[in-house]
Short mmCIF file of C-alpha atoms in Angstrom, two decimals:
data_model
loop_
_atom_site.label_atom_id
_atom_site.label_comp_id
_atom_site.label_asym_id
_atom_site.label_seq_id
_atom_site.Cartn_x
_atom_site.Cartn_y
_atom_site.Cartn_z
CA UNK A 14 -35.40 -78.22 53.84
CA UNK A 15 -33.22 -76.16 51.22
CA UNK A 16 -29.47 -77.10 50.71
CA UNK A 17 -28.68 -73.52 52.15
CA UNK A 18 -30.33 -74.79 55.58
CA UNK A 19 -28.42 -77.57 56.32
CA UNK A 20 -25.21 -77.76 58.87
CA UNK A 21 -22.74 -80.02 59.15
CA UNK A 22 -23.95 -81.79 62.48
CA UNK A 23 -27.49 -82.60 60.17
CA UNK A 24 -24.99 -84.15 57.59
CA UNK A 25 -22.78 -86.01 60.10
CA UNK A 26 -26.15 -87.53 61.41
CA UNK A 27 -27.58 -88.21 58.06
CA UNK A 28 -24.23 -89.96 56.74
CA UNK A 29 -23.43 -91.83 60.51
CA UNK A 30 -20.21 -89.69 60.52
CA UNK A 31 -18.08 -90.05 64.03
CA UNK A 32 -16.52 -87.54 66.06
CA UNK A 33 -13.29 -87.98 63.97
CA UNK A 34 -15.18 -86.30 61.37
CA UNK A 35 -16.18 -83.05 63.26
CA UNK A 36 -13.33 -80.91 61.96
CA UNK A 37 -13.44 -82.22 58.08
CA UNK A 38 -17.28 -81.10 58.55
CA UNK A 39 -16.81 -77.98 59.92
CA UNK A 40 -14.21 -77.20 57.21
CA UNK A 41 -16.31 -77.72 54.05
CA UNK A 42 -19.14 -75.69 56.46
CA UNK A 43 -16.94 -72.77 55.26
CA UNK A 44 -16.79 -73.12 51.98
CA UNK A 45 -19.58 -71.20 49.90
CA UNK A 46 -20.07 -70.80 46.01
CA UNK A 47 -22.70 -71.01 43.58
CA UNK A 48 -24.94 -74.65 43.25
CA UNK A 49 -22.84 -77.41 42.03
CA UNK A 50 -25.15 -79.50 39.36
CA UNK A 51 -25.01 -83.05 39.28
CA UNK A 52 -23.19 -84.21 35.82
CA UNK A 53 -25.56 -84.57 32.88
CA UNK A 54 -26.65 -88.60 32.39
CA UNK A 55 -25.44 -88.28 29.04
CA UNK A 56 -21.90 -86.72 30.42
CA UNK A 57 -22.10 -89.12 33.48
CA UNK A 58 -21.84 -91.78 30.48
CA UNK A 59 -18.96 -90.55 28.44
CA UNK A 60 -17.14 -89.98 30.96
CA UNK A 61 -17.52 -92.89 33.10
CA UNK A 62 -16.65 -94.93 29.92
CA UNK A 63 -13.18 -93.06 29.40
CA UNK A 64 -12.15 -93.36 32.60
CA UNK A 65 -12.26 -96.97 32.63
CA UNK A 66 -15.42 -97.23 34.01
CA UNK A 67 -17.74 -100.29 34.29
CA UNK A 68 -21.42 -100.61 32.88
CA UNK A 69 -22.65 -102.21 35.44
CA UNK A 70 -21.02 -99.29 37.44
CA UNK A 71 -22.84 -96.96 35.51
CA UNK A 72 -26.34 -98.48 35.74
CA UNK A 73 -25.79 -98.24 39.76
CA UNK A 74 -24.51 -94.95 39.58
CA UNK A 75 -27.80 -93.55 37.28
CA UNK A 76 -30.16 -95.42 39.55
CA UNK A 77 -28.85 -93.14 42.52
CA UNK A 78 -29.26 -89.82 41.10
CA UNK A 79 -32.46 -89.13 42.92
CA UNK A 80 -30.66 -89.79 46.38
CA UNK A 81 -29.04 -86.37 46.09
CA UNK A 82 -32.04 -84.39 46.44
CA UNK A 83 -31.98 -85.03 49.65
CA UNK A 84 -30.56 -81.87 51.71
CA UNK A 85 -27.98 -83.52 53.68
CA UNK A 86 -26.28 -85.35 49.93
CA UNK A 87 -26.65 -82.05 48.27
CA UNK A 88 -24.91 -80.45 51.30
CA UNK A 89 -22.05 -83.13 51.41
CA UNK A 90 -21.92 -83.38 47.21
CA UNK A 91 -21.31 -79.40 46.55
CA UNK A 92 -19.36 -78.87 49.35
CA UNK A 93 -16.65 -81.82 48.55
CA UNK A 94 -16.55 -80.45 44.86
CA UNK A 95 -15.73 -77.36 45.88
CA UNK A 96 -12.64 -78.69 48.30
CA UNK A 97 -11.50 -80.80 45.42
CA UNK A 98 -11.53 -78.04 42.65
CA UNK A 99 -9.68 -75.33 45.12
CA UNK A 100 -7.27 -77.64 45.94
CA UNK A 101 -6.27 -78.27 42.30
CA UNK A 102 -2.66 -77.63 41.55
CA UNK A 103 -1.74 -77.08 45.15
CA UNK A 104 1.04 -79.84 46.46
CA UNK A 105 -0.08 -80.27 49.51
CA UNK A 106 -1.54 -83.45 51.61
CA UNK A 107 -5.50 -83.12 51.24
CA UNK A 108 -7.95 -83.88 54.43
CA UNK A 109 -8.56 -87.48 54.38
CA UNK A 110 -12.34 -88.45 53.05
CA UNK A 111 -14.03 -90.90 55.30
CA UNK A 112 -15.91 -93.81 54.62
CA UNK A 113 -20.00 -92.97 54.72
CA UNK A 114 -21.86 -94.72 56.83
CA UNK A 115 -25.62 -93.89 55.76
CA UNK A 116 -27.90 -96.67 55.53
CA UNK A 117 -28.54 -96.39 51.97
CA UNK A 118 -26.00 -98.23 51.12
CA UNK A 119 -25.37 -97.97 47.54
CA UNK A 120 -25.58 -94.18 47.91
CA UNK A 121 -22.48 -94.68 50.76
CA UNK A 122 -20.52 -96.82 47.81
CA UNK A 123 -20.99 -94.56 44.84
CA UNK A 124 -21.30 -90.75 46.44
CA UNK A 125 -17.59 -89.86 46.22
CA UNK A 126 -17.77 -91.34 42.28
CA UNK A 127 -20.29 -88.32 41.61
CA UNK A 128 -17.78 -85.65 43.44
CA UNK A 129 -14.50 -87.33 41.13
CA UNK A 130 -17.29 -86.96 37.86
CA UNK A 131 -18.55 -83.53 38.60
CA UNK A 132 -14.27 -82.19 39.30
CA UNK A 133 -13.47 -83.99 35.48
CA UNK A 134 -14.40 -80.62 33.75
CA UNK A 135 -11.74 -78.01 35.91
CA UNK A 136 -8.97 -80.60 36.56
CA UNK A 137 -9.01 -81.21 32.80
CA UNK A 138 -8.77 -77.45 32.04
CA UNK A 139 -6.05 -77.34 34.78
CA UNK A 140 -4.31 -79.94 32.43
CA UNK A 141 -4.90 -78.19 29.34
CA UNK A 142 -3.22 -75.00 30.96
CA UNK A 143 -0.33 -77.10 31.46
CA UNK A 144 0.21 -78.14 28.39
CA UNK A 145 -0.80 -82.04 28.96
CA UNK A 146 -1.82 -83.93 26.39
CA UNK A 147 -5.29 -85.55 26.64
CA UNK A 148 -4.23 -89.30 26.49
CA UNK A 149 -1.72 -88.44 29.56
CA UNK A 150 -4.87 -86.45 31.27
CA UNK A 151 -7.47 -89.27 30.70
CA UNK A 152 -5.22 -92.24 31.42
CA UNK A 153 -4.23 -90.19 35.22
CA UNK A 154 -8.07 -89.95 35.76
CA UNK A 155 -8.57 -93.26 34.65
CA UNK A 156 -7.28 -94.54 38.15
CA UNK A 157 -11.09 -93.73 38.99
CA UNK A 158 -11.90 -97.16 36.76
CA UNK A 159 -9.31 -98.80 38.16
CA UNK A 160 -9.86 -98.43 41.92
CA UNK A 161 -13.06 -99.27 41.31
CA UNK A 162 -12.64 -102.58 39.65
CA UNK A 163 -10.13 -103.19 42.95
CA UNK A 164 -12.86 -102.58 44.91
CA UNK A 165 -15.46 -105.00 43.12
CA UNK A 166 -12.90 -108.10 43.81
CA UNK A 167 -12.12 -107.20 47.12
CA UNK A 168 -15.89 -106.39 48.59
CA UNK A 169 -17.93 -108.72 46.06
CA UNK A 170 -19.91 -105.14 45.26
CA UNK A 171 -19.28 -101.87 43.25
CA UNK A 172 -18.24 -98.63 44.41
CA UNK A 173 -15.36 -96.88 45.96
CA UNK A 174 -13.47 -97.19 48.63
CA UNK A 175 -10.27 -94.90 48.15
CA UNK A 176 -11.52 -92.00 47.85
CA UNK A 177 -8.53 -90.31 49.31
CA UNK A 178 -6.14 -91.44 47.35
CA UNK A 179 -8.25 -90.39 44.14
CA UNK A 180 -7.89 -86.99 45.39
CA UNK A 181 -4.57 -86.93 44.07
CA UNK A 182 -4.87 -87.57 40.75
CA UNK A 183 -8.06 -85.49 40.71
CA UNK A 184 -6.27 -82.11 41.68
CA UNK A 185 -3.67 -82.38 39.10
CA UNK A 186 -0.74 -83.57 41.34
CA UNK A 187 -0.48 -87.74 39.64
CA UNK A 188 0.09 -88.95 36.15
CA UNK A 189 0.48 -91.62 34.36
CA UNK A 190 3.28 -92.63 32.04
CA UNK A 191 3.51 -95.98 30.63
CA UNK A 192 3.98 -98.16 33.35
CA UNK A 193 3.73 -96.28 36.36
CA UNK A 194 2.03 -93.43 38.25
CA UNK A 195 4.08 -89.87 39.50
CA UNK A 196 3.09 -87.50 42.19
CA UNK A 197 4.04 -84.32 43.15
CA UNK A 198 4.53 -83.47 46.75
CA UNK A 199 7.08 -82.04 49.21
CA UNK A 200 8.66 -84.17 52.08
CA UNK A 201 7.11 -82.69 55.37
CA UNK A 202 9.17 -82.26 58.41
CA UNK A 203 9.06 -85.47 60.82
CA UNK A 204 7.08 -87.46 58.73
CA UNK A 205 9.58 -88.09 56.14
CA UNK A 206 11.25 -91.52 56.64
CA UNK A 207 14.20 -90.92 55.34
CA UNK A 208 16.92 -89.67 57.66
CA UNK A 209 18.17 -92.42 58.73
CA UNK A 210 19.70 -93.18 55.63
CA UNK A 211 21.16 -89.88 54.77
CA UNK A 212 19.16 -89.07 52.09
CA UNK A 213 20.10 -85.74 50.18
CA UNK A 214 16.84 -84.00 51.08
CA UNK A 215 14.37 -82.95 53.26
CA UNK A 216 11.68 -81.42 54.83
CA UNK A 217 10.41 -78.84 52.11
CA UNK A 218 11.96 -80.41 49.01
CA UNK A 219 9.73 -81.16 45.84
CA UNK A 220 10.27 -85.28 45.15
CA UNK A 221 8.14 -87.05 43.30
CA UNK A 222 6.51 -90.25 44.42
CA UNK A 223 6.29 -93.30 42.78
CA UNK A 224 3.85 -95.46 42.79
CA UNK A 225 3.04 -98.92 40.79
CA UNK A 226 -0.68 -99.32 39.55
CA UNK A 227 -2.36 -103.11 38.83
CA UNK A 228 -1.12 -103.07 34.70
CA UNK A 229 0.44 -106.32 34.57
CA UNK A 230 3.95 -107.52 35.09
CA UNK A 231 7.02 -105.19 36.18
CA UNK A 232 8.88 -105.13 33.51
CA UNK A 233 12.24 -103.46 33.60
CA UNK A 234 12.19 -102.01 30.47
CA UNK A 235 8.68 -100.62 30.62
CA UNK A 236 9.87 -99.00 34.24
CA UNK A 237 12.82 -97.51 32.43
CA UNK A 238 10.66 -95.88 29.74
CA UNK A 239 8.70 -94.56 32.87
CA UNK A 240 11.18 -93.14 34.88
CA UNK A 241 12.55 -91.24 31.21
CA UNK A 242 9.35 -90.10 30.47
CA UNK A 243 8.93 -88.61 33.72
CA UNK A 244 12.31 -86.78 33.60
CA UNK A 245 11.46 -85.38 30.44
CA UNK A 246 7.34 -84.88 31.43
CA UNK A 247 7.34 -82.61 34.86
CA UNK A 248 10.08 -79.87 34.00
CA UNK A 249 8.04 -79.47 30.80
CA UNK A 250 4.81 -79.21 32.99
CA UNK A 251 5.76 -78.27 36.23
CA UNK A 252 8.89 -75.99 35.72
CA UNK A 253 8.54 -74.12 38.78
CA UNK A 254 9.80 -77.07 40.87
CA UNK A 255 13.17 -79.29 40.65
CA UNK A 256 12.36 -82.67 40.98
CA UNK A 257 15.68 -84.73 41.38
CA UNK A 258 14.65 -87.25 43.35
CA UNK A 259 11.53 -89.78 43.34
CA UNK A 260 10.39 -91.78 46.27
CA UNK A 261 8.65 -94.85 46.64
CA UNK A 262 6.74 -96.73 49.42
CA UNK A 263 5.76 -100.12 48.87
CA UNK A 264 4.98 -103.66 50.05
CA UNK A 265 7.25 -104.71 47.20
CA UNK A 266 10.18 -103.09 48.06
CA UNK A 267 10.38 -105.31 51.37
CA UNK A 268 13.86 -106.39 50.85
CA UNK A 269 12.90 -109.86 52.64
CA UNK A 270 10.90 -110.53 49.28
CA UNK A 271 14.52 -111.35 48.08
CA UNK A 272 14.56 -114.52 50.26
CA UNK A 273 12.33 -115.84 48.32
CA UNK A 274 11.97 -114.43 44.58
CA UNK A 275 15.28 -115.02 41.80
CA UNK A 276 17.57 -112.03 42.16
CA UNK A 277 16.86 -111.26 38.24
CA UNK A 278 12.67 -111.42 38.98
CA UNK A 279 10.92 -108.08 38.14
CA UNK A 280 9.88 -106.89 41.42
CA UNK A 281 13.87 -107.80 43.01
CA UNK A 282 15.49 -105.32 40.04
CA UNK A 283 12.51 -103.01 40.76
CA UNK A 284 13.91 -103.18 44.29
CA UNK A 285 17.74 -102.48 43.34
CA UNK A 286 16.57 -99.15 41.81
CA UNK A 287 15.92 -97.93 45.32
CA UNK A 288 17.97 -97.00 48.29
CA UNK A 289 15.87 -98.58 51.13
CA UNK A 290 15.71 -96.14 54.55
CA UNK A 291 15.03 -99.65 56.63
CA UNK A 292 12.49 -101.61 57.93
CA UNK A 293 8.49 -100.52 58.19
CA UNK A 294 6.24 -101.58 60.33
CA UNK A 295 4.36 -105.00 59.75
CA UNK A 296 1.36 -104.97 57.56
CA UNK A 297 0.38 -107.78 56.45
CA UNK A 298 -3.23 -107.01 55.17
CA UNK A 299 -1.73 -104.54 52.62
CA UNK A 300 -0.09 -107.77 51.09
CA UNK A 301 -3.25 -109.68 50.99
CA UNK A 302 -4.79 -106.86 49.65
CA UNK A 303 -2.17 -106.12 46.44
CA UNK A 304 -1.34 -109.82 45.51
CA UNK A 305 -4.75 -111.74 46.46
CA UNK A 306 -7.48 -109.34 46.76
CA UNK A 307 -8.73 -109.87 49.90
CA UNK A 308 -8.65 -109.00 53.46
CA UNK A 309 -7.59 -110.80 56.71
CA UNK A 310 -8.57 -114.09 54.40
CA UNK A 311 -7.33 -116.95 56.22
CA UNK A 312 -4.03 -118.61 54.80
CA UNK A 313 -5.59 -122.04 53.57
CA UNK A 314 -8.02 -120.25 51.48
CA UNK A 315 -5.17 -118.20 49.52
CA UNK A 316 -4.46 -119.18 45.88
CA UNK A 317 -0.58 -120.49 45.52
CA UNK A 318 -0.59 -120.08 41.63
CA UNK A 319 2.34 -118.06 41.23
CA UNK A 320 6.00 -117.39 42.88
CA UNK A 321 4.74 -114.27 44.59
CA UNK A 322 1.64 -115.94 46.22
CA UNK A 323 3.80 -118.65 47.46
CA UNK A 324 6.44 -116.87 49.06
CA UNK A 325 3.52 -114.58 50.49
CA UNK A 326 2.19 -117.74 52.68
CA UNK A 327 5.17 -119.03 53.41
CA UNK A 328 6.86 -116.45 55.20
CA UNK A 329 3.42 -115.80 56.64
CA UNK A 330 3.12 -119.62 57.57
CA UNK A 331 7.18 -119.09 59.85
CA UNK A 332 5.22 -116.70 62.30
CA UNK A 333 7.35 -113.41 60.32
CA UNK A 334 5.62 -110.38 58.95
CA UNK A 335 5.46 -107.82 55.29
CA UNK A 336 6.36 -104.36 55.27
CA UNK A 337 5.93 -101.23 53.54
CA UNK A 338 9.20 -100.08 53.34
CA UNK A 339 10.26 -96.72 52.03
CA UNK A 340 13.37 -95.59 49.51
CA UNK A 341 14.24 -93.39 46.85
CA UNK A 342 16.49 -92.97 44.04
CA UNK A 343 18.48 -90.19 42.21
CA UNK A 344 16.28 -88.82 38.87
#
């Protein structure tokens, strides 16, 4: 059976896709263009390797070429190129990419890996035309590498498991400088969580999130180089939109973190910078996630090497809960 013959309902059955699925399906059912070629191995390689890629990663990923001759992979594969690249340079939220639930299960790891490798060559152009240099447009890919290593410690196998969030950087909306990660996007109506601190914008107005990758400690003077770099980086790039404030929404700006951390500790300053707009709603498993690693683990088994794991469990241990809690800040 040709790619051309296949439908979405064939590819929801080969990939175990649910009902929420249906309208994601039926979406990428529209979209039509000419075949879009797996990557080269030897471009698969160079590639993989600059964006922080693993080699044992790589040996997976080349051992699963042949899986997308099947119809329903080639159907899925084109088709979620062809989303990413059109959405490239548009700020707005993408559909969310579920997790595949085929029984090959090393295709259902890696598949999204070969969509984010075969979208390197036109979000790189869309860089170029923006006057980006290349060690800014391979280190904001690079976040490929990275969530992948996350997901090796967390699952015990490689892969990917974020593929939605690696949508972002991959249409030319995050970047990184220094320290941490920008986005562009506009605050949508209701969904903004910021009104009940009287925050001077909203729904419509260009912000740019904030976000604080796994690169070591928070250092205050590596966030300041960040946040002066990015003032000076997106009106150079982006002129078309004002960015005066940035917003953030973390587990580590839960203000109850204070309790327990020195009020000069990196993550409590990191907090100051921020006007908080209150509390979030308890999620705990994002925690264990960010500072161990793991997921629903039992409290015993948690490491209690450093401050931060420590005060983790033992707010954990008094029957409280974390939160994501949301702020911003003047640029």
């Amino acid at each position: 059976m040709s790619i051309s013959a296949v439908d979405h309902n064939a590819t929801a059955r080969f990939f175990g896709l649910d009902e929420a699925s249906s309208d994601w399906l039926a979406e990428l059912a529209q979209l039509s263009g000419p075949p879009v070629p797996l990557p080269d191995r030897g471009a698969v390689a160079e590639v993989f390797g600059r964006l922080g890629g693993d080699p044992s990663d790589l040996a997976e990923l080349e051992a699963l070429r042949s899986e997308f001759d099947a119809s329903a992979v080639g159907w899925l594969f084109e088709r979620c190129v062809r989303q990413l690249v059109n959405g490239i340079g548009i700020v707005q939220p993408g559909p969310p990419w579920p997790a595949l639930a085929a029984d090959q299960d090393a295709l259902n790891r890696y598949f999204y890996v070969y969509v984010f490798l075969a979208a390197v060559p036109q979000v790189r152009e869309f860089h170029r035309q923006r006057g980006i240099s290349d060690e800014i447009s391979w280190a904001s890919l690079a976040d490929l590498g990275q969530q992948m290593s996350v997901r090796r410690r967390i699952f015990g196998a490689g892969g990917l498991h974020t593929q939605t969030w690696l949508t972002i950087p991959f249409s030319g909306l995050l970047y990184q400088l220094g320290r941490l990660q920008f986005n562009l996007y506009d605050i949508i109506g209701e969904q903004q969580p910021y009104k009940g601190v009287r925050a001077p914008f909203g729904a419509g107005h260009p912000v740019l999130g904030v976000h604080i990758p796994e690169r070591g400690r928070l250092d205050p003077q590596a966030c300041d180089d960040s946040f002066d770099r990015a003032r000076e980086f997106f009106p150079q790039h982006f002129p078309e939109r004002e960015h005066r404030y940035a917003t953030c929404n973390s587990w580590l700006l839960d203000p109850q973190l204070a309790e327990y951390l020195p009020a000069d500790s990196n993550v409590v300053r990191f907090q100051r910078r921020f006007t908080q707009s209150g509390p979030g709603t308890d999620d705990d498993n994002t925690v264990f996630e960010f500072v161990f690693r793991r997921l629903n683990p039992p409290l015993d088994e948690l490491p209690q090497d450093t401050t931060l794991q420590r005060a983790v469990v033992a707010h954990l241990r008094t029957g409280r809960h974390w939160q994501p809690v949301s702020g911003w800040l003047e640029l």
